[in-house]
């Protein structure tokens, strides 16, 4: 089982190449189910989750041709209505194939999803939305069996602006008769990136505040370049900050990183935006701050764990309140073993800044908690051994090489 060996104490500096967004790539691949014509996606990250969704699409009958950072998904042959149980249980985003398959075939069977260890993460909002569109749903032994003679547009109000439910229902609604209104929709950059792709495929979609209006459309071939991964960019900029260095993330969308940039400035980190680059510099004293996660344009929950790692070294007290997932605190115990002073009370973590963290042997429990442990190790005294790389590999492409390019002493070993 691989492990990262990270020698702390090096100031990072330099430029970071940012890949296409994982959380855009996954729904964008699923959108190819909506048409028999070819979909070309560019700036597709080479990540395990992307391989999983492409495997799922291949098993459903799509033809997938992947090279470097682009993917062509095509195939006018028959589609299967049964999603591969292994890949859906392995990765939650695979569940999004359900609506498009029902819209195309009239029937689909998909297992209920698995994914990260960050809470129950039900799919009730997905299923209620599909029912509103006219689908009939039965669940047996953890598999949902969905039938719909034809899908009709409806007004769907989401109890929570769920990213996955918004993407799932927007895609499905493009093949429903009439107009569908999704109210209280998620408007994360990755959701709007999917809307951009659907429009290029021929969909008529209006976005007004948190309301998406989707008209029945005939969808066809399209080419689309995914937006940059703001979670990768944010994590790498936080790595530079925790090492007290200076680094620039290139070819990003500074506006999408604004919630992090604003929080970093409050902590005392200099942030400079220049065109499509964002540079952070953390030479001064870090001071504690309060951060609250929220659906976009709030502070992204995926950057909560890496931000917490930085705050463990900020003078005074900090507080991070998590409003999106009920258990985003999987990073707390391993960080405590490294000397962080964190206590969790309900949905908030209270952090008292410490002078130094100590290198330890730790294990990543999920993608973003794993990122937090990498960041803590970059600032810790000594050499940290980090296992659980199968989680980190799901969300970060060539993380070791990218950190080495910034001057980190980090090696991946088969330990
Ligand atoms: C997406 O997950 C992202 N994944 C997550 O990133 C991200 O953390 C999350 O959105 C929030 O921004 C992808 O895009 C592939 P949600 P998703 O539906 O769609 C509750 C990463 O590390 N909920 O917005 O699963 C749910 O339990 C991953 O890249 C329901 O109650 O998130 C959670 O508390 C982790 N019922 C909240 O909504 C539902 O039907 C947000 O979930 C759906 C969701």
Short mmCIF file of C-alpha atoms and ligand atoms in Angstrom, two decimals:
data_model
loop_
_atom_site.label_atom_id
_atom_site.label_comp_id
_atom_site.label_asym_id
_atom_site.label_seq_id
_atom_site.Cartn_x
_atom_site.Cartn_y
_atom_site.Cartn_z
CA UNK A 1 0.00 0.00 0.00
CA UNK A 2 1.53 3.34 -1.09
CA UNK A 3 2.37 6.08 1.36
CA UNK A 4 3.50 9.68 1.14
CA UNK A 5 6.61 10.62 3.15
CA UNK A 6 6.52 14.38 3.70
CA UNK A 7 9.41 16.27 5.31
CA UNK A 8 7.93 19.45 6.81
CA UNK A 9 9.45 22.91 7.06
CA UNK A 10 10.10 23.82 3.40
CA UNK A 11 8.66 27.11 2.13
CA UNK A 12 6.83 26.40 -1.14
CA UNK A 13 7.17 28.74 -4.10
CA UNK A 14 6.46 28.77 -7.80
CA UNK A 15 3.65 28.25 -10.28
CA UNK A 16 0.97 25.55 -10.14
CA UNK A 17 -0.70 24.04 -13.20
CA UNK A 18 -4.37 23.39 -12.39
CA UNK A 19 -6.33 20.60 -14.05
CA UNK A 20 -9.95 20.63 -15.20
CA UNK A 21 -12.52 20.32 -12.43
CA UNK A 22 -13.25 16.76 -11.26
CA UNK A 23 -16.74 17.84 -10.15
CA UNK A 24 -17.42 19.23 -13.64
CA UNK A 25 -15.97 16.23 -15.45
CA UNK A 26 -18.22 13.70 -13.72
CA UNK A 27 -21.64 15.19 -14.62
CA UNK A 28 -20.30 16.29 -18.04
CA UNK A 29 -19.47 12.67 -18.89
CA UNK A 30 -22.95 11.58 -17.79
CA UNK A 31 -24.51 14.22 -20.08
CA UNK A 32 -23.24 12.18 -23.05
CA UNK A 33 -26.04 9.68 -22.27
CA UNK A 34 -28.57 12.30 -23.42
CA UNK A 35 -27.61 11.94 -27.10
CA UNK A 36 -26.28 9.37 -29.58
CA UNK A 37 -23.98 11.99 -31.05
CA UNK A 38 -20.34 12.45 -29.95
CA UNK A 39 -19.42 14.66 -27.01
CA UNK A 40 -15.81 15.93 -26.87
CA UNK A 41 -14.62 17.10 -23.45
CA UNK A 42 -11.30 18.90 -22.94
CA UNK A 43 -9.25 19.59 -19.81
CA UNK A 44 -10.49 16.32 -18.29
CA UNK A 45 -8.40 15.45 -15.20
CA UNK A 46 -6.72 12.04 -15.10
CA UNK A 47 -8.30 10.91 -11.83
CA UNK A 48 -9.66 7.63 -10.54
CA UNK A 49 -13.21 9.02 -10.26
CA UNK A 50 -13.12 10.01 -13.94
CA UNK A 51 -11.99 6.49 -14.87
CA UNK A 52 -14.88 5.13 -12.80
CA UNK A 53 -17.55 7.21 -14.57
CA UNK A 54 -16.08 6.40 -18.00
CA UNK A 55 -16.08 2.70 -17.11
CA UNK A 56 -19.74 3.03 -16.06
CA UNK A 57 -20.64 4.70 -19.37
CA UNK A 58 -18.76 2.04 -21.35
CA UNK A 59 -20.66 -0.68 -19.49
CA UNK A 60 -23.94 1.08 -20.38
CA UNK A 61 -23.06 0.89 -24.09
CA UNK A 62 -21.27 4.18 -24.83
CA UNK A 63 -18.00 4.26 -26.79
CA UNK A 64 -15.27 6.07 -24.83
CA UNK A 65 -12.01 7.26 -26.40
CA UNK A 66 -9.66 8.95 -23.98
CA UNK A 67 -6.30 10.53 -24.64
CA UNK A 68 -4.28 12.66 -22.25
CA UNK A 69 -6.75 15.33 -21.11
CA UNK A 70 -9.56 14.92 -23.63
CA UNK A 71 -12.36 12.37 -23.90
CA UNK A 72 -14.80 11.57 -26.72
CA UNK A 73 -17.96 9.78 -25.63
CA UNK A 74 -20.08 8.53 -28.51
CA UNK A 75 -22.03 5.52 -29.64
CA UNK A 76 -25.46 5.14 -31.22
CA UNK A 77 -25.79 1.51 -30.25
CA UNK A 78 -28.34 0.21 -27.70
CA UNK A 79 -28.01 1.53 -24.16
CA UNK A 80 -28.35 -0.77 -21.16
CA UNK A 81 -30.77 0.33 -18.46
CA UNK A 82 -28.82 -1.42 -15.70
CA UNK A 83 -25.94 0.54 -14.20
CA UNK A 84 -22.91 -1.37 -12.98
CA UNK A 85 -23.45 -1.85 -9.21
CA UNK A 86 -19.72 -1.84 -8.49
CA UNK A 87 -19.05 1.61 -9.89
CA UNK A 88 -22.18 3.26 -8.50
CA UNK A 89 -21.48 1.98 -5.00
CA UNK A 90 -17.85 3.08 -5.42
CA UNK A 91 -18.64 6.61 -6.46
CA UNK A 92 -21.78 8.60 -5.70
CA UNK A 93 -21.68 10.68 -8.89
CA UNK A 94 -22.41 7.53 -10.92
CA UNK A 95 -25.98 7.74 -9.56
CA UNK A 96 -26.59 10.62 -11.97
CA UNK A 97 -26.91 8.14 -14.86
CA UNK A 98 -30.37 7.19 -13.56
CA UNK A 99 -32.42 10.13 -14.90
CA UNK A 100 -30.81 10.25 -18.37
CA UNK A 101 -31.31 6.46 -18.78
CA UNK A 102 -34.96 6.68 -17.77
CA UNK A 103 -35.43 9.63 -20.15
CA UNK A 104 -33.85 7.66 -23.03
CA UNK A 105 -35.15 4.14 -22.31
CA UNK A 106 -38.24 4.58 -20.17
CA UNK A 107 -36.77 2.36 -17.47
CA UNK A 108 -33.53 2.04 -15.45
CA UNK A 109 -32.17 0.17 -12.42
CA UNK A 110 -29.36 1.81 -10.47
CA UNK A 111 -27.97 0.89 -7.04
CA UNK A 112 -28.11 3.55 -4.34
CA UNK A 113 -24.74 5.32 -4.18
CA UNK A 114 -21.60 4.95 -2.11
CA UNK A 115 -18.73 7.47 -2.17
CA UNK A 116 -16.89 9.44 0.47
CA UNK A 117 -17.19 8.88 4.21
CA UNK A 118 -18.63 12.32 4.87
CA UNK A 119 -22.07 11.43 6.13
CA UNK A 120 -25.22 9.70 5.01
CA UNK A 121 -25.64 11.73 1.82
CA UNK A 122 -29.09 10.48 0.84
CA UNK A 123 -30.52 10.92 -2.65
CA UNK A 124 -34.08 11.77 -1.64
CA UNK A 125 -33.95 15.11 -3.46
CA UNK A 126 -32.88 13.32 -6.67
CA UNK A 127 -35.73 10.79 -6.39
CA UNK A 128 -38.43 13.35 -5.45
CA UNK A 129 -37.40 15.40 -8.48
CA UNK A 130 -37.60 12.41 -10.82
CA UNK A 131 -41.06 11.58 -9.45
CA UNK A 132 -42.14 15.18 -10.09
CA UNK A 133 -41.09 14.64 -13.71
CA UNK A 134 -43.40 11.62 -13.90
CA UNK A 135 -41.11 8.73 -12.99
CA UNK A 136 -42.39 5.84 -10.84
CA UNK A 137 -39.74 4.63 -8.39
CA UNK A 138 -39.42 1.41 -6.44
CA UNK A 139 -36.52 0.44 -4.19
CA UNK A 140 -35.51 -3.17 -3.56
CA UNK A 141 -32.38 -4.24 -1.66
CA UNK A 142 -30.55 -0.98 -2.20
CA UNK A 143 -31.39 -0.75 -5.91
CA UNK A 144 -33.83 1.79 -7.33
CA UNK A 145 -36.00 0.61 -10.21
CA UNK A 146 -37.43 3.57 -12.13
CA UNK A 147 -40.06 3.53 -14.88
CA UNK A 148 -41.46 6.46 -16.91
CA UNK A 149 -43.51 6.14 -20.11
CA UNK A 150 -42.66 9.78 -20.77
CA UNK A 151 -41.27 12.57 -18.62
CA UNK A 152 -43.21 15.80 -18.37
CA UNK A 153 -41.79 19.15 -17.25
CA UNK A 154 -42.62 20.20 -13.68
CA UNK A 155 -41.81 22.76 -10.99
CA UNK A 156 -39.32 21.18 -8.60
CA UNK A 157 -38.38 22.99 -5.40
CA UNK A 158 -35.23 21.56 -3.76
CA UNK A 159 -35.31 21.54 0.04
CA UNK A 160 -31.54 22.10 -0.12
CA UNK A 161 -29.49 23.45 -3.07
CA UNK A 162 -27.98 20.02 -3.71
CA UNK A 163 -25.25 20.03 -6.37
CA UNK A 164 -25.90 16.46 -7.48
CA UNK A 165 -29.68 16.74 -7.45
CA UNK A 166 -29.55 19.98 -9.47
CA UNK A 167 -27.25 18.37 -12.06
CA UNK A 168 -29.25 15.12 -12.16
CA UNK A 169 -32.60 16.88 -12.65
CA UNK A 170 -31.33 19.52 -15.09
CA UNK A 171 -29.92 16.80 -17.37
CA UNK A 172 -33.08 14.69 -17.15
CA UNK A 173 -35.37 17.70 -17.70
CA UNK A 174 -33.79 18.40 -21.10
CA UNK A 175 -35.58 15.26 -22.38
CA UNK A 176 -38.87 15.89 -20.54
CA UNK A 177 -41.79 17.42 -22.43
CA UNK A 178 -42.46 21.09 -21.76
CA UNK A 179 -40.57 23.26 -19.30
CA UNK A 180 -39.06 22.27 -15.94
CA UNK A 181 -38.35 24.81 -13.23
CA UNK A 182 -35.79 23.80 -10.59
CA UNK A 183 -36.15 26.21 -7.65
CA UNK A 184 -33.51 26.63 -4.91
CA UNK A 185 -31.01 25.02 -7.27
CA UNK A 186 -27.28 24.75 -6.64
CA UNK A 187 -25.28 27.32 -8.63
CA UNK A 188 -21.75 26.08 -7.98
CA UNK A 189 -19.35 26.85 -10.87
CA UNK A 190 -19.36 23.13 -11.73
CA UNK A 191 -23.18 23.16 -12.02
CA UNK A 192 -23.01 26.18 -14.33
CA UNK A 193 -20.27 24.42 -16.31
CA UNK A 194 -22.67 21.52 -16.92
CA UNK A 195 -25.38 24.03 -17.96
CA UNK A 196 -22.84 25.47 -20.43
CA UNK A 197 -22.24 21.99 -21.92
CA UNK A 198 -25.97 21.21 -22.11
CA UNK A 199 -26.55 24.51 -23.95
CA UNK A 200 -23.78 23.61 -26.42
CA UNK A 201 -25.58 20.30 -26.95
CA UNK A 202 -28.73 22.25 -27.84
CA UNK A 203 -30.52 22.56 -24.50
CA UNK A 204 -32.53 25.67 -23.71
CA UNK A 205 -31.68 26.51 -20.10
CA UNK A 206 -32.15 29.81 -18.28
CA UNK A 207 -30.49 30.51 -14.93
CA UNK A 208 -32.00 33.27 -12.79
CA UNK A 209 -30.67 33.43 -9.24
CA UNK A 210 -31.22 29.94 -7.84
CA UNK A 211 -33.92 29.03 -10.41
CA UNK A 212 -33.08 26.94 -13.47
CA UNK A 213 -35.66 26.80 -16.30
CA UNK A 214 -35.07 23.87 -18.67
CA UNK A 215 -37.09 23.47 -21.89
CA UNK A 216 -37.43 20.23 -23.80
CA UNK A 217 -34.58 20.06 -26.25
CA UNK A 218 -33.18 17.84 -28.95
CA UNK A 219 -29.59 17.30 -27.92
CA UNK A 220 -26.69 16.62 -30.23
CA UNK A 221 -22.92 16.69 -30.61
CA UNK A 222 -20.88 19.26 -28.71
CA UNK A 223 -17.34 20.16 -27.71
CA UNK A 224 -16.64 21.63 -24.27
CA UNK A 225 -13.59 22.60 -22.21
CA UNK A 226 -14.15 22.04 -18.51
CA UNK A 227 -13.53 24.86 -16.02
CA UNK A 228 -10.41 24.62 -13.84
CA UNK A 229 -10.64 22.70 -10.57
CA UNK A 230 -11.16 25.30 -7.84
CA UNK A 231 -10.72 22.64 -5.16
CA UNK A 232 -7.30 21.67 -6.50
CA UNK A 233 -6.35 25.34 -6.90
CA UNK A 234 -7.60 26.17 -3.41
CA UNK A 235 -5.81 23.22 -1.85
CA UNK A 236 -2.51 24.09 -3.56
CA UNK A 237 -2.75 27.78 -2.56
CA UNK A 238 -3.44 26.68 1.02
CA UNK A 239 -0.35 24.45 0.81
CA UNK A 240 1.75 27.48 -0.11
CA UNK A 241 0.17 29.47 2.72
CA UNK A 242 0.70 26.85 5.43
CA UNK A 243 4.36 26.53 4.37
CA UNK A 244 4.71 30.32 4.73
CA UNK A 245 5.69 30.48 1.06
CA UNK A 246 4.37 32.15 -2.06
CA UNK A 247 2.76 30.43 -5.06
CA UNK A 248 0.63 31.20 -8.09
CA UNK A 249 -2.20 29.07 -9.44
CA UNK A 250 -2.36 29.69 -13.21
CA UNK A 251 -5.27 29.48 -15.66
CA UNK A 252 -7.94 29.55 -12.93
CA UNK A 253 -11.12 31.61 -12.48
CA UNK A 254 -10.28 34.01 -9.61
CA UNK A 255 -13.96 34.79 -9.02
CA UNK A 256 -14.64 31.10 -8.31
CA UNK A 257 -11.89 31.16 -5.68
CA UNK A 258 -13.13 34.42 -4.08
CA UNK A 259 -14.70 32.73 -0.99
CA UNK A 260 -11.27 31.21 -0.19
CA UNK A 261 -9.34 34.37 -1.11
CA UNK A 262 -11.52 36.45 1.23
CA UNK A 263 -10.97 33.96 4.09
CA UNK A 264 -7.21 33.88 3.47
CA UNK A 265 -7.01 37.68 3.62
CA UNK A 266 -8.82 37.60 6.97
CA UNK A 267 -6.16 35.17 8.25
CA UNK A 268 -3.40 37.57 7.14
CA UNK A 269 -2.36 35.86 3.90
CA UNK A 270 -1.73 38.20 0.94
CA UNK A 271 -3.82 37.25 -2.10
CA UNK A 272 -3.29 38.84 -5.50
CA UNK A 273 -5.57 38.23 -8.50
CA UNK A 274 -4.16 38.94 -11.95
CA UNK A 275 -6.21 37.92 -14.97
CA UNK A 276 -6.51 34.14 -14.75
CA UNK A 277 -3.89 33.79 -11.98
CA UNK A 278 -4.13 33.91 -8.21
CA UNK A 279 -1.01 34.35 -6.07
CA UNK A 280 -0.85 33.85 -2.30
CA UNK A 281 2.00 34.95 -0.03
CA UNK A 282 2.11 34.10 3.68
CA UNK A 283 5.20 35.69 5.12
CA UNK A 284 3.51 37.43 8.04
CA UNK A 285 1.76 36.20 11.18
CA UNK A 286 -1.35 34.10 10.65
CA UNK A 287 -4.25 35.13 12.83
CA UNK A 288 -7.30 33.05 13.74
CA UNK A 289 -10.58 33.63 11.90
CA UNK A 290 -14.17 32.38 11.74
CA UNK A 291 -15.18 30.48 8.58
CA UNK A 292 -18.61 29.10 7.74
CA UNK A 293 -19.16 26.75 4.80
CA UNK A 294 -22.24 27.25 2.63
CA UNK A 295 -23.50 26.44 -0.85
CA UNK A 296 -21.87 28.64 -3.52
CA UNK A 297 -21.14 31.53 -3.37
CA UNK A 298 -20.34 30.62 0.25
CA UNK A 299 -17.08 29.09 1.46
CA UNK A 300 -16.93 25.63 -0.21
CA UNK A 301 -17.27 22.64 2.08
CA UNK A 302 -14.57 20.84 0.07
CA UNK A 303 -12.01 23.42 1.24
CA UNK A 304 -13.08 23.18 4.88
CA UNK A 305 -10.53 20.47 5.86
CA UNK A 306 -7.52 22.10 4.09
CA UNK A 307 -8.51 25.49 5.57
CA UNK A 308 -8.73 23.93 9.03
CA UNK A 309 -5.16 22.67 8.62
CA UNK A 310 -3.98 26.24 8.03
CA UNK A 311 -5.96 27.55 10.99
CA UNK A 312 -4.28 25.06 13.38
CA UNK A 313 -1.21 27.29 13.05
CA UNK A 314 -2.97 30.66 13.17
CA UNK A 315 -2.48 32.72 16.36
CA UNK A 316 -5.48 32.86 18.65
CA UNK A 317 -8.71 30.94 18.15
CA UNK A 318 -10.55 30.04 14.95
CA UNK A 319 -13.93 28.52 14.33
CA UNK A 320 -15.13 26.57 11.30
CA UNK A 321 -18.85 25.93 11.02
CA UNK A 322 -19.96 23.25 8.56
CA UNK A 323 -23.47 23.80 7.18
CA UNK A 324 -23.42 21.43 4.17
CA UNK A 325 -22.40 17.97 5.46
CA UNK A 326 -23.17 16.61 8.88
CA UNK A 327 -19.82 14.91 9.26
CA UNK A 328 -17.05 16.80 7.54
CA UNK A 329 -14.80 16.50 10.63
CA UNK A 330 -12.96 13.29 9.72
CA UNK A 331 -9.73 15.34 9.60
CA UNK A 332 -9.90 16.32 13.30
CA UNK A 333 -8.54 13.17 14.97
CA UNK A 334 -5.49 12.74 12.72
CA UNK A 335 -4.68 16.47 13.01
CA UNK A 336 -4.94 16.18 16.80
CA UNK A 337 -2.34 13.40 16.74
CA UNK A 338 -0.07 15.91 14.97
CA UNK A 339 -0.49 18.36 17.84
CA UNK A 340 -3.38 20.48 16.60
CA UNK A 341 -5.74 21.80 19.26
CA UNK A 342 -9.23 21.26 17.83
CA UNK A 343 -12.51 20.49 19.55
CA UNK A 344 -15.75 19.77 17.70
CA UNK A 345 -19.07 20.89 19.08
CA UNK A 346 -21.99 19.85 16.84
CA UNK A 347 -21.32 21.37 13.43
CA UNK A 348 -18.47 23.65 14.47
CA UNK A 349 -14.79 23.06 15.09
CA UNK A 350 -13.03 25.37 17.56
CA UNK A 351 -9.29 25.63 16.84
CA UNK A 352 -6.62 27.11 19.14
CA UNK A 353 -3.52 27.98 17.14
CA UNK A 354 -0.27 26.20 18.06
CA UNK A 355 3.34 27.11 17.29
CA UNK A 356 4.27 23.86 15.57
CA UNK A 357 2.73 20.58 14.42
CA UNK A 358 4.53 17.26 14.89
CA UNK A 359 5.17 14.72 12.14
CA UNK A 360 3.25 11.48 12.69
CA UNK A 361 2.01 8.37 10.87
CA UNK A 362 -1.53 9.26 9.77
CA UNK A 363 -4.18 7.91 7.40
CA UNK A 364 -6.46 9.85 5.02
CA UNK A 365 -10.16 9.03 5.73
CA UNK A 366 -11.49 10.78 2.58
CA UNK A 367 -10.39 13.03 -0.27
CA UNK A 368 -10.41 16.44 1.42
CA UNK A 369 -9.39 15.28 4.91
CA UNK A 370 -6.45 13.63 3.16
CA UNK A 371 -5.57 16.97 1.60
CA UNK A 372 -5.69 18.58 5.05
CA UNK A 373 -3.18 16.01 6.34
CA UNK A 374 -0.82 16.68 3.42
CA UNK A 375 -0.92 20.39 4.26
CA UNK A 376 -0.33 19.79 7.96
CA UNK A 377 2.63 17.54 7.12
CA UNK A 378 4.16 20.28 4.95
CA UNK A 379 4.35 22.48 8.08
CA UNK A 380 5.13 19.81 10.69
CA UNK A 381 8.46 19.17 12.39
CA UNK A 382 9.91 15.99 10.94
CA UNK A 383 8.79 13.44 8.37
CA UNK A 384 5.10 12.48 8.25
CA UNK A 385 3.95 9.17 6.76
CA UNK A 386 0.52 9.46 5.14
CA UNK A 387 -1.49 6.43 4.02
CA UNK A 388 -4.96 6.17 2.47
CA UNK A 389 -3.72 7.51 -0.86
CA UNK A 390 -6.61 5.83 -2.69
CA UNK A 391 -8.74 8.69 -1.35
CA UNK A 392 -6.30 11.42 -2.36
CA UNK A 393 -5.88 9.92 -5.83
CA UNK A 394 -9.64 10.34 -6.34
CA UNK A 395 -9.41 14.12 -6.12
CA UNK A 396 -5.86 15.28 -6.89
CA UNK A 397 -3.89 14.49 -10.05
CA UNK A 398 -0.09 14.15 -9.67
CA UNK A 399 -0.22 15.87 -6.24
CA UNK A 400 3.26 14.62 -5.29
CA UNK A 401 4.88 15.94 -8.48
CA UNK A 402 3.09 19.29 -8.20
CA UNK A 403 4.22 19.78 -4.59
CA UNK A 404 7.78 18.71 -5.49
CA UNK A 405 7.79 21.37 -8.23
CA UNK A 406 6.98 23.92 -5.53
CA UNK A 407 9.95 22.74 -3.44
CA UNK A 408 8.26 20.33 -1.04
CA UNK A 409 10.24 17.33 0.21
CA UNK A 410 7.60 14.72 -0.54
CA UNK A 411 8.03 11.19 -1.87
CA UNK A 412 5.50 8.51 -2.76
CA UNK A 413 6.70 5.13 -1.54
CA UNK A 414 5.32 1.67 -1.74
CA UNK A 415 5.37 1.24 2.04
C1 LIG B 1 -21.09 17.46 -4.63
O1 LIG B 1 -21.52 16.32 -3.90
C2 LIG B 1 -19.59 17.30 -4.80
N1 LIG B 1 -19.31 16.08 -5.56
C3 LIG B 1 -18.95 17.23 -3.41
O2 LIG B 1 -17.54 17.13 -3.59
C4 LIG B 1 -19.26 18.53 -2.67
O3 LIG B 1 -18.71 18.44 -1.37
C5 LIG B 1 -20.78 18.71 -2.59
O4 LIG B 1 -21.34 18.67 -3.91
C6 LIG B 1 -21.16 20.03 -1.93
O5 LIG B 1 -20.63 21.08 -2.65
C7 LIG B 1 -19.44 16.11 -6.90
O6 LIG B 1 -19.79 17.13 -7.48
C8 LIG B 1 -19.10 14.84 -7.63
P1 LIG B 1 -24.92 17.70 -2.39
P2 LIG B 1 -23.09 16.01 -3.75
O7 LIG B 1 -25.97 16.87 -3.05
O8 LIG B 1 -23.78 16.35 -5.01
C9 LIG B 1 -27.70 16.58 1.27
C10 LIG B 1 -15.45 16.09 -3.38
O9 LIG B 1 -14.67 15.97 -2.42
N2 LIG B 1 -28.53 15.89 0.28
O10 LIG B 1 -24.81 19.14 -2.71
O11 LIG B 1 -23.23 14.65 -3.21
C11 LIG B 1 -26.38 15.84 1.48
O12 LIG B 1 -26.56 14.81 2.44
C12 LIG B 1 -16.94 15.88 -3.20
O13 LIG B 1 -15.10 16.38 -4.54
C13 LIG B 1 -29.75 15.35 0.70
O14 LIG B 1 -30.13 15.47 1.86
O15 LIG B 1 -23.48 17.05 -2.63
C14 LIG B 1 -25.46 16.91 1.98
O16 LIG B 1 -25.63 17.09 3.37
C15 LIG B 1 -17.25 15.51 -1.76
N3 LIG B 1 -30.52 14.70 -0.22
C16 LIG B 1 -25.96 18.16 1.25
O17 LIG B 1 -27.27 17.85 0.77
C17 LIG B 1 -30.16 14.58 -1.54
O18 LIG B 1 -30.92 14.00 -2.33
C18 LIG B 1 -25.08 18.55 0.07
O19 LIG B 1 -25.06 17.46 -0.81
C19 LIG B 1 -28.92 15.13 -1.93
C20 LIG B 1 -28.12 15.79 -1.01
#
